Coordinates of C-alpha atoms in Angstrom, one line a residue:
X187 CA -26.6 -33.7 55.5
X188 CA -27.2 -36.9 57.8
X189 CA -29.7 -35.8 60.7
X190 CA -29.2 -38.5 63.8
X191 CA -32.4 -38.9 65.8
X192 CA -33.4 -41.1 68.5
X193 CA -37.2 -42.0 68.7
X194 CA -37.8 -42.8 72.1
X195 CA -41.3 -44.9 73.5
X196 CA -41.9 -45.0 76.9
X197 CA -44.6 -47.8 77.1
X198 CA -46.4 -46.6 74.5
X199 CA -45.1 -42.8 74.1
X200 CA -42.2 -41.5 72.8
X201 CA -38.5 -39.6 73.2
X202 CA -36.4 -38.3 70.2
X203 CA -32.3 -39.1 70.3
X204 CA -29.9 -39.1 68.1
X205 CA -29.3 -41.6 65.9
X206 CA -42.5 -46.8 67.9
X207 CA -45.2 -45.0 69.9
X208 CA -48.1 -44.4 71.7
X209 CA -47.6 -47.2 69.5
X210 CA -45.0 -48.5 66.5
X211 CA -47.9 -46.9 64.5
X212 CA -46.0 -43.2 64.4
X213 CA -42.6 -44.6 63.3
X214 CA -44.1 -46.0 60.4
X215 CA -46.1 -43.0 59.6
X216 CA -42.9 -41.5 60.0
X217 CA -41.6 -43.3 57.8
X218 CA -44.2 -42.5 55.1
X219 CA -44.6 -38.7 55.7
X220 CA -41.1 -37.4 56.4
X221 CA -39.6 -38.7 53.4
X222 CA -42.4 -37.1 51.5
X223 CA -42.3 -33.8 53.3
X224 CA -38.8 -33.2 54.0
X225 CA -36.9 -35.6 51.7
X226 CA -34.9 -37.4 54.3
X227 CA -34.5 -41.2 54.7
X228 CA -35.8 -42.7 57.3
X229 CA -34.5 -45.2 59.3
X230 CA -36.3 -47.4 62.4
X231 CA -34.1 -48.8 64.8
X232 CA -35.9 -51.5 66.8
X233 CA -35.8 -51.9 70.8
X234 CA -33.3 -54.5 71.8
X235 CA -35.4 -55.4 75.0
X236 CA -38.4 -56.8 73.2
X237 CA -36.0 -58.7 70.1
X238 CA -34.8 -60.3 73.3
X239 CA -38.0 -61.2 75.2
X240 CA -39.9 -62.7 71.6
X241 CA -36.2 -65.1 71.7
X242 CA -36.8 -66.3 75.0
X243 CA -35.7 -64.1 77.2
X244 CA -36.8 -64.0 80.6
X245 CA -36.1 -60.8 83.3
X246 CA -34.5 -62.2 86.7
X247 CA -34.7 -60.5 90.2
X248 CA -30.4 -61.7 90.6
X249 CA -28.7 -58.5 90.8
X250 CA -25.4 -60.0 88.7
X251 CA -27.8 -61.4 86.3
X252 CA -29.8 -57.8 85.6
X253 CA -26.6 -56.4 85.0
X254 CA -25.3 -59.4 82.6
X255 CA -28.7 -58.9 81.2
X256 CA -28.9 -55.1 81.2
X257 CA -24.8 -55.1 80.0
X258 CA -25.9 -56.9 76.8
X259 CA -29.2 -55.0 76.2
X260 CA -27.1 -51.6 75.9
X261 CA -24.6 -53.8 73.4
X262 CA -27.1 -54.6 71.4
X263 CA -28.6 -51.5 71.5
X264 CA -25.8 -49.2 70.3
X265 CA -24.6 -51.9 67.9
X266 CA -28.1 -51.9 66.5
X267 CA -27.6 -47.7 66.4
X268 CA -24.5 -47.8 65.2
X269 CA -25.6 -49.9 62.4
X270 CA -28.3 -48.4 61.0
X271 CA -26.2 -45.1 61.6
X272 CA -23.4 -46.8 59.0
X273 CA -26.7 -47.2 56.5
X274 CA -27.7 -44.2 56.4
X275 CA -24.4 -42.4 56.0
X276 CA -23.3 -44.9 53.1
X277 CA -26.8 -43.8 51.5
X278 CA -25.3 -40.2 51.1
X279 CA -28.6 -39.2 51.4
X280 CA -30.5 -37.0 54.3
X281 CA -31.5 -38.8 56.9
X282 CA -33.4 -39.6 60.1
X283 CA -32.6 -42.4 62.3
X284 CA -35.7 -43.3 64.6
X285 CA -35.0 -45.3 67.5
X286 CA -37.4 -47.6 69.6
X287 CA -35.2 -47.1 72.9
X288 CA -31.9 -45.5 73.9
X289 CA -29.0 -46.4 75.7
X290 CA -29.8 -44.7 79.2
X291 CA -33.5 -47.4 79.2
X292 CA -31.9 -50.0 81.1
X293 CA -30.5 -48.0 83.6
X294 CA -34.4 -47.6 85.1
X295 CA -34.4 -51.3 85.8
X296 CA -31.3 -51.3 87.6
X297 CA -30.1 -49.5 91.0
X298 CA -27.6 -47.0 90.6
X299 CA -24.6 -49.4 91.8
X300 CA -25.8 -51.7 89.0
X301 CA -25.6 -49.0 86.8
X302 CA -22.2 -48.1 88.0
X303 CA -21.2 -51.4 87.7
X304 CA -22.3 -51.9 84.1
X305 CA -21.1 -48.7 82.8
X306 CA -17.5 -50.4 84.7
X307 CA -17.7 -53.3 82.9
X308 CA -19.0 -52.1 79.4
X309 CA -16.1 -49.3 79.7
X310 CA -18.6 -46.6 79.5
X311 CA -19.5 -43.5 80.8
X312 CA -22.8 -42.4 81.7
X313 CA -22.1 -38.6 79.8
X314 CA -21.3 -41.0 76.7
X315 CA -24.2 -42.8 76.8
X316 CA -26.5 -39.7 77.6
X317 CA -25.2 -36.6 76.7
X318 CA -22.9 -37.1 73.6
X319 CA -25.1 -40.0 71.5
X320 CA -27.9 -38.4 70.5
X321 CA -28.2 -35.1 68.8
X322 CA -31.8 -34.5 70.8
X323 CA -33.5 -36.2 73.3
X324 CA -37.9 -35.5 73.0
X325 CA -39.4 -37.6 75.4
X326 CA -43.0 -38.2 74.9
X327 CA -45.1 -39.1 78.5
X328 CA -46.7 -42.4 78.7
X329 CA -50.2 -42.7 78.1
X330 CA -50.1 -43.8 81.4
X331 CA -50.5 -40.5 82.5
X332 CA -52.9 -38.7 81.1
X333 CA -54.5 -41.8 78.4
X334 CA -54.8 -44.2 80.4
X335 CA -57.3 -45.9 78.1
X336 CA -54.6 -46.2 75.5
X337 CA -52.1 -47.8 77.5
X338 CA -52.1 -51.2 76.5
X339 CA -50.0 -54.8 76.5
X340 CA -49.5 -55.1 73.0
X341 CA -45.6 -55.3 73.2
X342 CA -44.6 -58.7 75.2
X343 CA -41.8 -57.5 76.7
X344 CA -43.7 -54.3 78.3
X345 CA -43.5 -55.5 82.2
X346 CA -45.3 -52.4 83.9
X347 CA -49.1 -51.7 84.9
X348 CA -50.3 -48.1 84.5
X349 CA -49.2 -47.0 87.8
X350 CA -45.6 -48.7 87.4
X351 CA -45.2 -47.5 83.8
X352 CA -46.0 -44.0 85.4
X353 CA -43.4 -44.1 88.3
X354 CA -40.6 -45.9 85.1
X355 CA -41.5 -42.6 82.9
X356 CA -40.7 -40.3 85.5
X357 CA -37.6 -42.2 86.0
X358 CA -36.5 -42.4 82.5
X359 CA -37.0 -38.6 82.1
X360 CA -34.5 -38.2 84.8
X361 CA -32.0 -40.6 83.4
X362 CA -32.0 -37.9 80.7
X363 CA -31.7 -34.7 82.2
X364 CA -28.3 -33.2 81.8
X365 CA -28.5 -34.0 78.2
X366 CA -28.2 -30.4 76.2
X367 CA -31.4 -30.7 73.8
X368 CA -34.1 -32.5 75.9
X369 CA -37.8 -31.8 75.7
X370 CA -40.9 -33.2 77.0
X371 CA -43.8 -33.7 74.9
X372 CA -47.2 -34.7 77.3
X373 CA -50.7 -36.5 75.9
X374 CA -52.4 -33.1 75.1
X375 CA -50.7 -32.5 72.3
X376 CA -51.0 -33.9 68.3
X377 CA -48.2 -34.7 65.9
X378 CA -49.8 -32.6 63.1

């Protein structure tokens, strides 16, 4: 039995897909109790954005750059997904791939003809990338709504103030609806 998850943070909250939050805190926790509890393997798939920005990596405002840049964000992001996937089948073992971002993120940071245009050149389709990757999509709401005083800067590549990384989680959400298992999980609520 392999189980494909996607973790999903949304500046500092989190989504579940196939295949780190409030803070990267509940992936490692995840990493301790699940395995524990339920037996499984668990597997963290890091955010390709922020492996990026810690190289050097610096966002631009040129539309053809964003999508050169976005374009080899969502590479690196599936390969990264795909990888880890590969692991954890040649474990044999159960397990639970937890991702830091999925491959509908970038699409917030672009306009929709950007999108288009990367989904053109990357030979994908947006169904692909948001319906048919991921087993189940939970999205967790920032703290930026609701916790404000636990949003925080800790991750470089976060770009967003509270009230931006508000406006970018409503959008995200969005990006996902039309996926079949998606569920929102708000700040009132406790992982125990």
């Amino acid at each position: 039995m392999l189980l494909n998850f996607f973790f999903f943070k949304q500046k500092t909250a989190y989504e579940m897909l196939r295949s780190l939050v409030g803070s990267e805190m509940c992936i490692r926790d995840s990493q301790k109790r699940v395995p524990q509890k339920f037996g499984l393997n668990v597997y963290c798939v890091p955010e390709a954005a922020t492996m990026f920005v810690n190289a050097g990596l610096e966002w631009s405002d040129d539309p053809e750059t964003t999508i050169a840049y976005q374009l080899t964000l969502l590479r690196m992001q599936i390969n990264l997904e795909d990888s880890f996937y590969a692991i954890a089948k040649a474990s044999k073992k159960p397990s639970l791939i937890l991702c830091d971002r999925g491959t509908m993120d970038g699409r917030v940071y672009c306009s929709d003809k950007q999108f288009s245009d990367l989904l053109k050149k990357g030979g994908y389709t947006l169904e692909r990338l948001r319906d048919e990757r991921y087993d189940a999509v939970i999205h967790m709401v920032t703290a930026a709504t609701g916790a404000e005083e636990h949003y925080n800067f800790d991750n470089p590549a976060r770009m967003e103030n509270v009230a931006e990384a508000k406006i970018n989680d409503d959008k995200l959400r969005e990006m996902y609806i039309g996926h079949p298992k998606i569920r929102v999980i708000d700040n009132s609520t406790g992982f125990d």
